[in-house]
Coordinates of C-alpha atoms in Angstrom, one line a residue:
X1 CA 0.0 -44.7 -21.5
X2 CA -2.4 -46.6 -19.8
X3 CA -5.1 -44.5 -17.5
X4 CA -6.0 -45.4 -13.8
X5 CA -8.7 -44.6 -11.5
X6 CA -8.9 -44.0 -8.0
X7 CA -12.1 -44.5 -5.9
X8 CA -13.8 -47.0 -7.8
X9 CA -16.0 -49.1 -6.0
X10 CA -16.1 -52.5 -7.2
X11 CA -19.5 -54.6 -6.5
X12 CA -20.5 -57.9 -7.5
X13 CA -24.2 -58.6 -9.0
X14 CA -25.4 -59.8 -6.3
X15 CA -23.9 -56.9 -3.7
X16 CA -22.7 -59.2 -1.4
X17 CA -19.4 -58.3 -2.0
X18 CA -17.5 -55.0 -2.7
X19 CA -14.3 -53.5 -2.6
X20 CA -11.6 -50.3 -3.7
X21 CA -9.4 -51.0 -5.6
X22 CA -6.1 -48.8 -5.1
X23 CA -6.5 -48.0 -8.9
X24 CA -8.8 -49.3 -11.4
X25 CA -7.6 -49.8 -15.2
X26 CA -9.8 -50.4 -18.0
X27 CA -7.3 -51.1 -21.0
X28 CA -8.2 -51.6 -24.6
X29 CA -4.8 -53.6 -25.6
X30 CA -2.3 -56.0 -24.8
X31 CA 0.4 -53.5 -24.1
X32 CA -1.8 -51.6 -21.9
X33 CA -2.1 -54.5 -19.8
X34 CA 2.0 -54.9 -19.9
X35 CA 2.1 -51.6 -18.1
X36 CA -0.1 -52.3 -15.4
X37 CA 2.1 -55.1 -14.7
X38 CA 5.5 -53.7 -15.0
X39 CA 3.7 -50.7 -12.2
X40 CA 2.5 -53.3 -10.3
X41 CA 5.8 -55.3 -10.2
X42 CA 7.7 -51.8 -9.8
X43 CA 5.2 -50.8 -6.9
X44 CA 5.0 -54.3 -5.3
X45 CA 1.0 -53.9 -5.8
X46 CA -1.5 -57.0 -6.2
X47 CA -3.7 -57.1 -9.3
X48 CA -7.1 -58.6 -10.3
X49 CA -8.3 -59.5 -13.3
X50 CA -12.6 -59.2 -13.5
X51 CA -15.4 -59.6 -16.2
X52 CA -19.0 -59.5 -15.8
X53 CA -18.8 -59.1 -11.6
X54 CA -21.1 -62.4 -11.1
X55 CA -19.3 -64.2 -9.0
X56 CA -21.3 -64.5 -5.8
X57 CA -18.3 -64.7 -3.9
X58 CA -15.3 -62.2 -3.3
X59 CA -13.1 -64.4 -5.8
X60 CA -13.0 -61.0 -7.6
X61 CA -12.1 -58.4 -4.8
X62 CA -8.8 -56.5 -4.2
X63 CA -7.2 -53.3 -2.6
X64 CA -4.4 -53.3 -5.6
X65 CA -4.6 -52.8 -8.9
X66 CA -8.0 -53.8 -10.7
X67 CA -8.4 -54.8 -14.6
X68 CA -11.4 -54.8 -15.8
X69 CA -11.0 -56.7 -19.3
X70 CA -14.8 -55.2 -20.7
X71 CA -13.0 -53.2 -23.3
X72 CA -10.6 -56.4 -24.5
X73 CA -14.0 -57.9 -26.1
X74 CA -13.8 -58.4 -29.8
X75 CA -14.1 -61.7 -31.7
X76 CA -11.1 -62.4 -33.5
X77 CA -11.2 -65.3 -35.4
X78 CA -13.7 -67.7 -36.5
X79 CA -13.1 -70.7 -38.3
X80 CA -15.8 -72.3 -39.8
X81 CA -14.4 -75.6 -41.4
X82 CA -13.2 -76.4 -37.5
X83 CA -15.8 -74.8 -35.7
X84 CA -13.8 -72.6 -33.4
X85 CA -14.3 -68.8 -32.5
X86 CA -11.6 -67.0 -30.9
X87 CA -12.3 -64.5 -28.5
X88 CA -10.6 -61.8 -26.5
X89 CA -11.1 -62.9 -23.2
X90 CA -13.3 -59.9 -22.2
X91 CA -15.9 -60.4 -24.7
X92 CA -19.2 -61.2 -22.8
X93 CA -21.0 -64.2 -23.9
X94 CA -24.4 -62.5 -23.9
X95 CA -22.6 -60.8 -27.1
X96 CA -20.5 -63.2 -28.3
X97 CA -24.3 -65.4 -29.3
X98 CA -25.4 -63.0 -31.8
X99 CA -21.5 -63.4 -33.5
X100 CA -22.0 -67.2 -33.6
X101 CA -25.1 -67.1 -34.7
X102 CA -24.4 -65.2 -37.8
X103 CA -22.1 -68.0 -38.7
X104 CA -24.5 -70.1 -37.9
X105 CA -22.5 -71.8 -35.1
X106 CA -23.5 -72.3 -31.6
X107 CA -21.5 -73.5 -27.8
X108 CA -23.0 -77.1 -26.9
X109 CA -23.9 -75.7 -23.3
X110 CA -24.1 -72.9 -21.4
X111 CA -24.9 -71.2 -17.8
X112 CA -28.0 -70.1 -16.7
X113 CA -26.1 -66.0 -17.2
X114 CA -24.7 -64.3 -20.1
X115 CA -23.5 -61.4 -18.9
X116 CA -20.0 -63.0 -18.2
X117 CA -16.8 -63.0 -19.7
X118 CA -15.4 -65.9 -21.6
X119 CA -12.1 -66.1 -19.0
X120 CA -14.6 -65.2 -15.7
X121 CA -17.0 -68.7 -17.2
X122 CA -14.3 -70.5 -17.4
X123 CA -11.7 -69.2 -14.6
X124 CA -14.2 -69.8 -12.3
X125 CA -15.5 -73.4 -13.5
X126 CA -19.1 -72.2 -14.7
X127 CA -21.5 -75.4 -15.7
X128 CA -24.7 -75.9 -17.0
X129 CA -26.5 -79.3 -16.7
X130 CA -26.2 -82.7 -19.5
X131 CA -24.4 -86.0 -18.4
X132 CA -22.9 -86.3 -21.3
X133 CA -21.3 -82.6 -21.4
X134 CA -18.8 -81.1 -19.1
X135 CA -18.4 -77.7 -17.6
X136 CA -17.8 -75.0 -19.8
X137 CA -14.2 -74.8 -20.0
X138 CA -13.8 -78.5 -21.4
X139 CA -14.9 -76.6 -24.9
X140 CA -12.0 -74.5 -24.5
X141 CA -9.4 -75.9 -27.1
X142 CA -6.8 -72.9 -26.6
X143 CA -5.9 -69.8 -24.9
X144 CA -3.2 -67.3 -24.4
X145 CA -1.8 -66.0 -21.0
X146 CA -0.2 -63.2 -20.1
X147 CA 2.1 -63.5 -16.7
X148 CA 3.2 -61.4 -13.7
X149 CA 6.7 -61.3 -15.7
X150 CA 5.2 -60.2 -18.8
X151 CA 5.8 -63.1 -20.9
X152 CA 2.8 -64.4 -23.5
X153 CA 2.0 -68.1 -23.1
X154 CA 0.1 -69.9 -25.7
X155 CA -1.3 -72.6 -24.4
X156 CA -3.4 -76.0 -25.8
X157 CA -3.2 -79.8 -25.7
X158 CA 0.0 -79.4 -27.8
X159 CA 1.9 -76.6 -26.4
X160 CA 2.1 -75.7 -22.6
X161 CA -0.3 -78.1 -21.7
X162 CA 0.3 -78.3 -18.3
X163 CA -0.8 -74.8 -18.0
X164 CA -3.3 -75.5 -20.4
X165 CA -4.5 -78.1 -17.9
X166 CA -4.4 -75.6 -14.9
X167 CA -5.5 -72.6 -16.8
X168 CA -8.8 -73.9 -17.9
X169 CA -9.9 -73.2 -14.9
X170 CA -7.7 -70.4 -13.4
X171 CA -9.8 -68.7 -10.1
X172 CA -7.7 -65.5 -12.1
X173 CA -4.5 -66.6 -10.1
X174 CA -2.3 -67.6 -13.0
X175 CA -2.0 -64.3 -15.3
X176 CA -4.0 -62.7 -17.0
X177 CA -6.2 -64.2 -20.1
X178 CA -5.7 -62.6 -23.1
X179 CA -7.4 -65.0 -25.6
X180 CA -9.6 -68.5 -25.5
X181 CA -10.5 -70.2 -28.4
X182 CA -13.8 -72.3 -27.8
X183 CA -14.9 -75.4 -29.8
X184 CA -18.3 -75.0 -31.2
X185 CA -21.2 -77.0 -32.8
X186 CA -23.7 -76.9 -35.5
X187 CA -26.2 -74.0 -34.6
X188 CA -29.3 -76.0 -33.2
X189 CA -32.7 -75.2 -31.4
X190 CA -33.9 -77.0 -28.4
X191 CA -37.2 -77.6 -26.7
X192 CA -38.0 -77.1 -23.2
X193 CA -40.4 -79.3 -21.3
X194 CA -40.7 -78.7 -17.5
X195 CA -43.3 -81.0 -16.1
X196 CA -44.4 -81.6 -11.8
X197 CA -43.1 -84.9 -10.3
X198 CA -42.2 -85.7 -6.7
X199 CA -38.4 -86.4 -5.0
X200 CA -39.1 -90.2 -4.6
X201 CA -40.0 -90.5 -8.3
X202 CA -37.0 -88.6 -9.7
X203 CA -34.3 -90.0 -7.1
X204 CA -35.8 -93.8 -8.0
X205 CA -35.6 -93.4 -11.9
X206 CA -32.8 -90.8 -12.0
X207 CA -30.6 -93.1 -14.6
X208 CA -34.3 -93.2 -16.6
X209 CA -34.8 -89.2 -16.6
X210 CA -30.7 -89.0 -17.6
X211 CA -30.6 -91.3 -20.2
X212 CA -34.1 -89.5 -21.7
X213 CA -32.7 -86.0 -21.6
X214 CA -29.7 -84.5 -23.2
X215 CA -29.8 -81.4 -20.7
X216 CA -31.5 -82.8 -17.4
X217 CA -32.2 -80.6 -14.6
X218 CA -34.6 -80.5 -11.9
X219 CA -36.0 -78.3 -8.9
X220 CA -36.6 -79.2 -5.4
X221 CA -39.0 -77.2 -2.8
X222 CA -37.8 -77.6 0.2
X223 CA -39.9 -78.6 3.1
X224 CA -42.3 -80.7 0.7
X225 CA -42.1 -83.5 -1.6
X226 CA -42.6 -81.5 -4.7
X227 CA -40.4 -81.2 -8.0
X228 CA -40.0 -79.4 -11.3
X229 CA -38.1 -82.0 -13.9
X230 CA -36.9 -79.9 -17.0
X231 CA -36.6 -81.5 -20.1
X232 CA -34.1 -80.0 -22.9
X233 CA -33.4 -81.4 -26.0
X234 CA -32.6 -81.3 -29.9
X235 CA -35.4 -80.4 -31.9
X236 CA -37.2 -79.0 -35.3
X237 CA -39.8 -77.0 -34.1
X238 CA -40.1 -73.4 -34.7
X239 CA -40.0 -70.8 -31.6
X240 CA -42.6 -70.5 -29.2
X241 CA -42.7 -69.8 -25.7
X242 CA -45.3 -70.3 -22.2
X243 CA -43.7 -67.2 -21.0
X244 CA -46.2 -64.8 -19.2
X245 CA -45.9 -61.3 -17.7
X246 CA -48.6 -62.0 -15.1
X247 CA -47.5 -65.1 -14.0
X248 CA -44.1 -64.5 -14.8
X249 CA -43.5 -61.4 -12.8
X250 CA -46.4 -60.2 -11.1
X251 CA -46.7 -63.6 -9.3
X252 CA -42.9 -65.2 -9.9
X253 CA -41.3 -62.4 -8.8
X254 CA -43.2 -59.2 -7.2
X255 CA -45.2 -61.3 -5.0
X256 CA -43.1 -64.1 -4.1
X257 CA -40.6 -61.2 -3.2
X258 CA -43.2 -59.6 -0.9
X259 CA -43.9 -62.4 0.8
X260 CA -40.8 -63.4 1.3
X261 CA -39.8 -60.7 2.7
X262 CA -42.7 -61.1 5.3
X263 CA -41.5 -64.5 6.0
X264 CA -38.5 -62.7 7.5
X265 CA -40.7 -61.6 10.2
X266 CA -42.8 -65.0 10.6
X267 CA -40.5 -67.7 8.9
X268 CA -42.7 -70.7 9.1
X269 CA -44.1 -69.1 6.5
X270 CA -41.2 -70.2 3.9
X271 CA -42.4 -74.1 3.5
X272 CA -46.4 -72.9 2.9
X273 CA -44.6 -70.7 0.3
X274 CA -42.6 -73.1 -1.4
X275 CA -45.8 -75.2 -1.8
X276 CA -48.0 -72.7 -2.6
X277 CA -45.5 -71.6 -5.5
X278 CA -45.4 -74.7 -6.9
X279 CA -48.9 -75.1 -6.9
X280 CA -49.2 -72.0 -8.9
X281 CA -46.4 -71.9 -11.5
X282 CA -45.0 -75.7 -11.9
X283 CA -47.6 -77.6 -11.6
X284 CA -48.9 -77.9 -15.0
X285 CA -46.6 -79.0 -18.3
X286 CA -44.8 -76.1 -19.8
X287 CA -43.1 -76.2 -23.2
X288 CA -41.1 -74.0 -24.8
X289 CA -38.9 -74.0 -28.2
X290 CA -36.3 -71.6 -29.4
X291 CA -32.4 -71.2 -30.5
X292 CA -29.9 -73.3 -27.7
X293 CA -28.9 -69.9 -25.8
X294 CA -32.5 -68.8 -25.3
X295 CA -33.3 -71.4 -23.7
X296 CA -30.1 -72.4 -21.7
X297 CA -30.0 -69.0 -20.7
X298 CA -32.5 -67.6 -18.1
X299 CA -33.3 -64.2 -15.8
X300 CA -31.6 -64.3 -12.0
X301 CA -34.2 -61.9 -10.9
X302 CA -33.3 -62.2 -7.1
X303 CA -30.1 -60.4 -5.6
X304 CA -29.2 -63.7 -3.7
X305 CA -27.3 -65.9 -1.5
X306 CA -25.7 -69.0 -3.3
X307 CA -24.0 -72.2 -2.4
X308 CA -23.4 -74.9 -5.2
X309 CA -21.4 -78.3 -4.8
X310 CA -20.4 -81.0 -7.1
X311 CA -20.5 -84.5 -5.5
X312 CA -19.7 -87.3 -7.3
X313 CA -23.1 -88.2 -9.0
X314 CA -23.9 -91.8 -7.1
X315 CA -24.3 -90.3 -4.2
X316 CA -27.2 -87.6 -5.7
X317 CA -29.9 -89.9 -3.6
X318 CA -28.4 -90.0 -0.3
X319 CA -27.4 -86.4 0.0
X320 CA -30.5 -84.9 -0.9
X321 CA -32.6 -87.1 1.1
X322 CA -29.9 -86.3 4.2
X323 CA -30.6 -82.3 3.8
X324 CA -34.6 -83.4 3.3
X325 CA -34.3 -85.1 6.8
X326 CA -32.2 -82.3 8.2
X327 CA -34.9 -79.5 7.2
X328 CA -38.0 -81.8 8.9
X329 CA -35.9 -82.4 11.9
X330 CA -35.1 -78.8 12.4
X331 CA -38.2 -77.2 11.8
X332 CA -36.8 -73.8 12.7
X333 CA -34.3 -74.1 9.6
X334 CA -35.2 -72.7 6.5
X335 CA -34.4 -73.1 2.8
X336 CA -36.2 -71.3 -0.4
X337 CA -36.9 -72.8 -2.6
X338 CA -35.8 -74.2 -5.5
X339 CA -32.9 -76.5 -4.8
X340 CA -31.7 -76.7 -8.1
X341 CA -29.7 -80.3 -9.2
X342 CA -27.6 -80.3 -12.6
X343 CA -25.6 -83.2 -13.5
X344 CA -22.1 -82.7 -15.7
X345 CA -19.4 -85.1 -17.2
X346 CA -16.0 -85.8 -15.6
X347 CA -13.2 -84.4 -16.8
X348 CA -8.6 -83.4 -16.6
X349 CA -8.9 -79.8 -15.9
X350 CA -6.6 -79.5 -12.4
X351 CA -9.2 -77.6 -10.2
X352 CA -12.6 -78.6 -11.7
X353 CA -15.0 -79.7 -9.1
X354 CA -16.1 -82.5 -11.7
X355 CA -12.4 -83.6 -12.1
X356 CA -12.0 -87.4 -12.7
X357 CA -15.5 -88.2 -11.7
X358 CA -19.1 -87.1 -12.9
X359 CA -20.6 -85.1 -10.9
X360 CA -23.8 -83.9 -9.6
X361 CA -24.7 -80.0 -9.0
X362 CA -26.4 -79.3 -6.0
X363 CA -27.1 -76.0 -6.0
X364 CA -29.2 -73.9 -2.8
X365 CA -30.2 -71.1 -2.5
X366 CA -31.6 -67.8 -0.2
X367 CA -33.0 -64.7 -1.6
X368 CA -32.5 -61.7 0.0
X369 CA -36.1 -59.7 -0.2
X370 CA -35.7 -55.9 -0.9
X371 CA -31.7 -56.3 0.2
X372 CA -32.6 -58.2 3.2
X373 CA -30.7 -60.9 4.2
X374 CA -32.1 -63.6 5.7
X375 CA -30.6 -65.8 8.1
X376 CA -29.0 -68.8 6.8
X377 CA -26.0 -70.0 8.7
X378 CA -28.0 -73.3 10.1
X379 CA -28.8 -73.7 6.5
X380 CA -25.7 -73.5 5.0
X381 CA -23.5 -75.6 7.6
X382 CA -26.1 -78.2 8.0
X383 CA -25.8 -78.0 3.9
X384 CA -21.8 -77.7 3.7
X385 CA -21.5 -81.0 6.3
X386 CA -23.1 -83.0 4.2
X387 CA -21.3 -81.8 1.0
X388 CA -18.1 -82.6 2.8
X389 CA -19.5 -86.3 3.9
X390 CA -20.5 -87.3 0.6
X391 CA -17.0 -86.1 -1.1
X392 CA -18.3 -82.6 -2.5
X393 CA -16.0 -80.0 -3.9
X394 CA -17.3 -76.2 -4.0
X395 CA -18.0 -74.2 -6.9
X396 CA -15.2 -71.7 -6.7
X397 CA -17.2 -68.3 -7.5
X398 CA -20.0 -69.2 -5.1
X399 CA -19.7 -68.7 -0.9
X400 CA -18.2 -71.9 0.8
X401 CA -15.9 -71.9 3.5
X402 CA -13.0 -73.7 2.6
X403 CA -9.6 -73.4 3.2
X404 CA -6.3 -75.1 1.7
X405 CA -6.4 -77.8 3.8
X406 CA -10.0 -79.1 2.5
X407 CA -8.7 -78.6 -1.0
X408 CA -6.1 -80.9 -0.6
X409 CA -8.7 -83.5 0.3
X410 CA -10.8 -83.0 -2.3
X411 CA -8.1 -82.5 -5.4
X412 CA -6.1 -85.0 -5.9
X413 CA -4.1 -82.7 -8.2
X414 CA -4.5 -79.5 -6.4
X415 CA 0.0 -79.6 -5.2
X416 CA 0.4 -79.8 -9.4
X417 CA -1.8 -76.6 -10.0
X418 CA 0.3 -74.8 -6.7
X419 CA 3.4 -76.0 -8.0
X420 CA 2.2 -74.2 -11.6
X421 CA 1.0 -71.5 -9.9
X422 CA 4.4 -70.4 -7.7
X423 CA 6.3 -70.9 -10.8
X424 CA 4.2 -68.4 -13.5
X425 CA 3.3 -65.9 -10.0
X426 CA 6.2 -66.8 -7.7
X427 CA 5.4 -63.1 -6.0
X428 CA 1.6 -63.4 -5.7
X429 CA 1.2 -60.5 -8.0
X430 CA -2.7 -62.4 -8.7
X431 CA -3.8 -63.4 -4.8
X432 CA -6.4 -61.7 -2.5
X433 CA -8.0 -62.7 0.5
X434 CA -10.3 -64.9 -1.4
X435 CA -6.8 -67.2 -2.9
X436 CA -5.1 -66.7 0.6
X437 CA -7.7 -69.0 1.9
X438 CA -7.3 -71.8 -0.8
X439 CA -3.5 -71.8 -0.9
X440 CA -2.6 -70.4 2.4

């Protein structure tokens, strides 16, 4: 018999979203999870699925029944002549490296965090950065849901592929995921190089930077012309690292965070801060060296406020130019910095943002000093207008404020993954506010 708790208060990592769950179930099997459904279906109760709590949305909230899958978190199969692992889908990936490693396998790309689950990374559409990689689901190869009804489906290319096609990336509204089994590579190391360059530069020779870089990224500071381009590729070199406590922390993050959260009192402060960071911490060359998840992999030291599009990736120039010109006409508007731009392959999966088109991240951002939140609505609708103009689609764990009727603009298959949808939850056992929006 499966055991439930009551007064559990659910929080996400960035606590901007919480919630209490009527009960809160942490099973260790399969079967378990069969009973909370049957009680759920008996009781007429909702019911969430969550991992790792990263979202920076409330795509993980509910006052039903919550499962918490951090018990369903072993590694059940690795096979080494195909390359594949296959996971429970509650294994986090932070420990799922250390597994791979041993076989001396590795995933091709990853997200900056690794304290998610293998369903939440790809439920929610997680992506790193590498034109000629997708986001992270496109490694998964198969998986196994379990449905409001109780019945297992095993889905891949070959065998439900329809849900296989929705499921990839699921928001947690299809079932719940048992099992993914994720296509790896050859264990490899890659170097880092981070190097100071300017907007106009980057923007003009952006097929240059892409085409010289397996993993380009790069890092705009708001309210000046200054950029971080990061460099990561394949190499041979052993481990070693620019990291520094001082610099790192003392400067990076205590002080930055102090003043900050002055700037909340005097906010033209923010764009002499931006510039006077990058002064100080990017504007040298910076190398570093180590095994593929170190260095795809960094700290979120900030609680935070996130928005992150995917536009289709001709149109990178003109929309960051357009928020540029936005932020000098409104000199009251501010934006931390960095604005961080990734760039990721098209692909089939129903409800990727990258689907049919590559696609160019465009990720902002605004830190909230000590828990303080700073105001950002200006910010964020001047942002989300532009988005919209330029074709964007929403990350789906991050803050947007989109409803079913934008969706059906921007997804060309988004009635295929409804129709899918009503027919494995025809009830809405796996809704909450957060999926009443997008289908409601």
């Amino acid at each position: 018999m499966v055991h439930g708790y009551k007064g559990v208060k659910f929080q996400n990592w960035a606590r901007t979203y919480g919630c209490y769950p009527e009960m809160y179930y942490q099973p260790t099997s399969v079967e378990e999870i069969r009973e909370v459904l049957a009680l759920a279906r008996q009781q007429n109760k909702r019911v969430k699925a969550v991992g790792g709590g990263h979202s920076p949305s409330d795509i993980a909230c509910t006052d039903g029944f919550m499962i918490h899958m951090g018990k369903m978190n072993r590694v059940l199969k690795v096979d080494t002549e195909k390359k594949q692992v296959t996971v429970e889908a509650g294994i986090l990936l932070a420990d799922l490296h250390p597994q791979l490693d041993k076989h001396g396998l590795a995933l091709s790309n990853l997200g900056a965090v690794s304290d998610v689950t293998a369903a939440g990374v790809i439920g929610s559409g997680t992506h790193n950065t590498g034109v000629k990689h997708g986001i992270l689901a496109t490694q998964v190869v198969a998986l196994t849901l379990l449905t409001a009804d109780g019945t297992i489906l095993e889905c891949s290319e070959s065998s439900n592929a329809e849900v296989f096609q929705a499921a990839r990336v699921h928001l947690g509204c299809l079932g719940v995921l048992l099992t993914i089994t994720l296509q790896c590579v050859p264990q490899f190391y890659l170097q880092e190089t981070a190097f100071p360059s300017t907007l106009t530069e980057v923007l003009d020779n952006l097929d240059s930077h892409l085409k010289k870089s397996e993993y380009f990224r790069f890092l705009w500071f708001p309210h000046s012309e200054n950029v971080s381009a990061i460099y990561q590729d394949h190499t041979n070199k052993p481990p070693s690292s620019s990291a520094n406590w001082f610099w790192d922390y003392a400067v990076g993050f205590y002080l930055l965070e102090f003043l900050l959260w002055i700037s909340t009192f005097l906010p033209g402060l923010v764009g002499w801060i931006n510039r006077f960071f990058f002064w100080l911490l990017f504007n040298g060359k910076k190398e570093n060296c180590n095994r593929s998840h170190k260095i795809f992999t960094y700290e979120c030291r900030f609680k935070q406020h996130v928005q992150d599009w995917a536009i289709p990736r001709e149109k990178t120039k003109e929309a960051l130019l357009e928020l540029k010109a936005m932020l000098e006409a409104h000199p009251k508007v501010v934006a931390h910095y960095p604005v961080e731009v990734r760039f990721t392959r098209g692909d089939d999966i129903l409800l990727s943002p990258c689907f049919q088109r590559d696609s160019c991240y465009m990720n902002i951002i605004m830190y909230r000093p000590y828990g303080k939140d700073v105001p950002r609505l200006d910010y964020w609708l001047a942002y989300e207008t532009i988005m919209k103009k330029v074709g964007g689609r929403p990350h789906w764990a991050k803050a947007h404020n989109c409803t079913r009727k934008d969706f059906e603009k921007m997804y060309p298959a988004f009635p295929k993954f409804c129709a899918i949808r009503e027919k494995l939850d025809p009830s809405g056992m796996f809704l909450n506010a957060y999926l009443e929006k997008v289908f409601y």
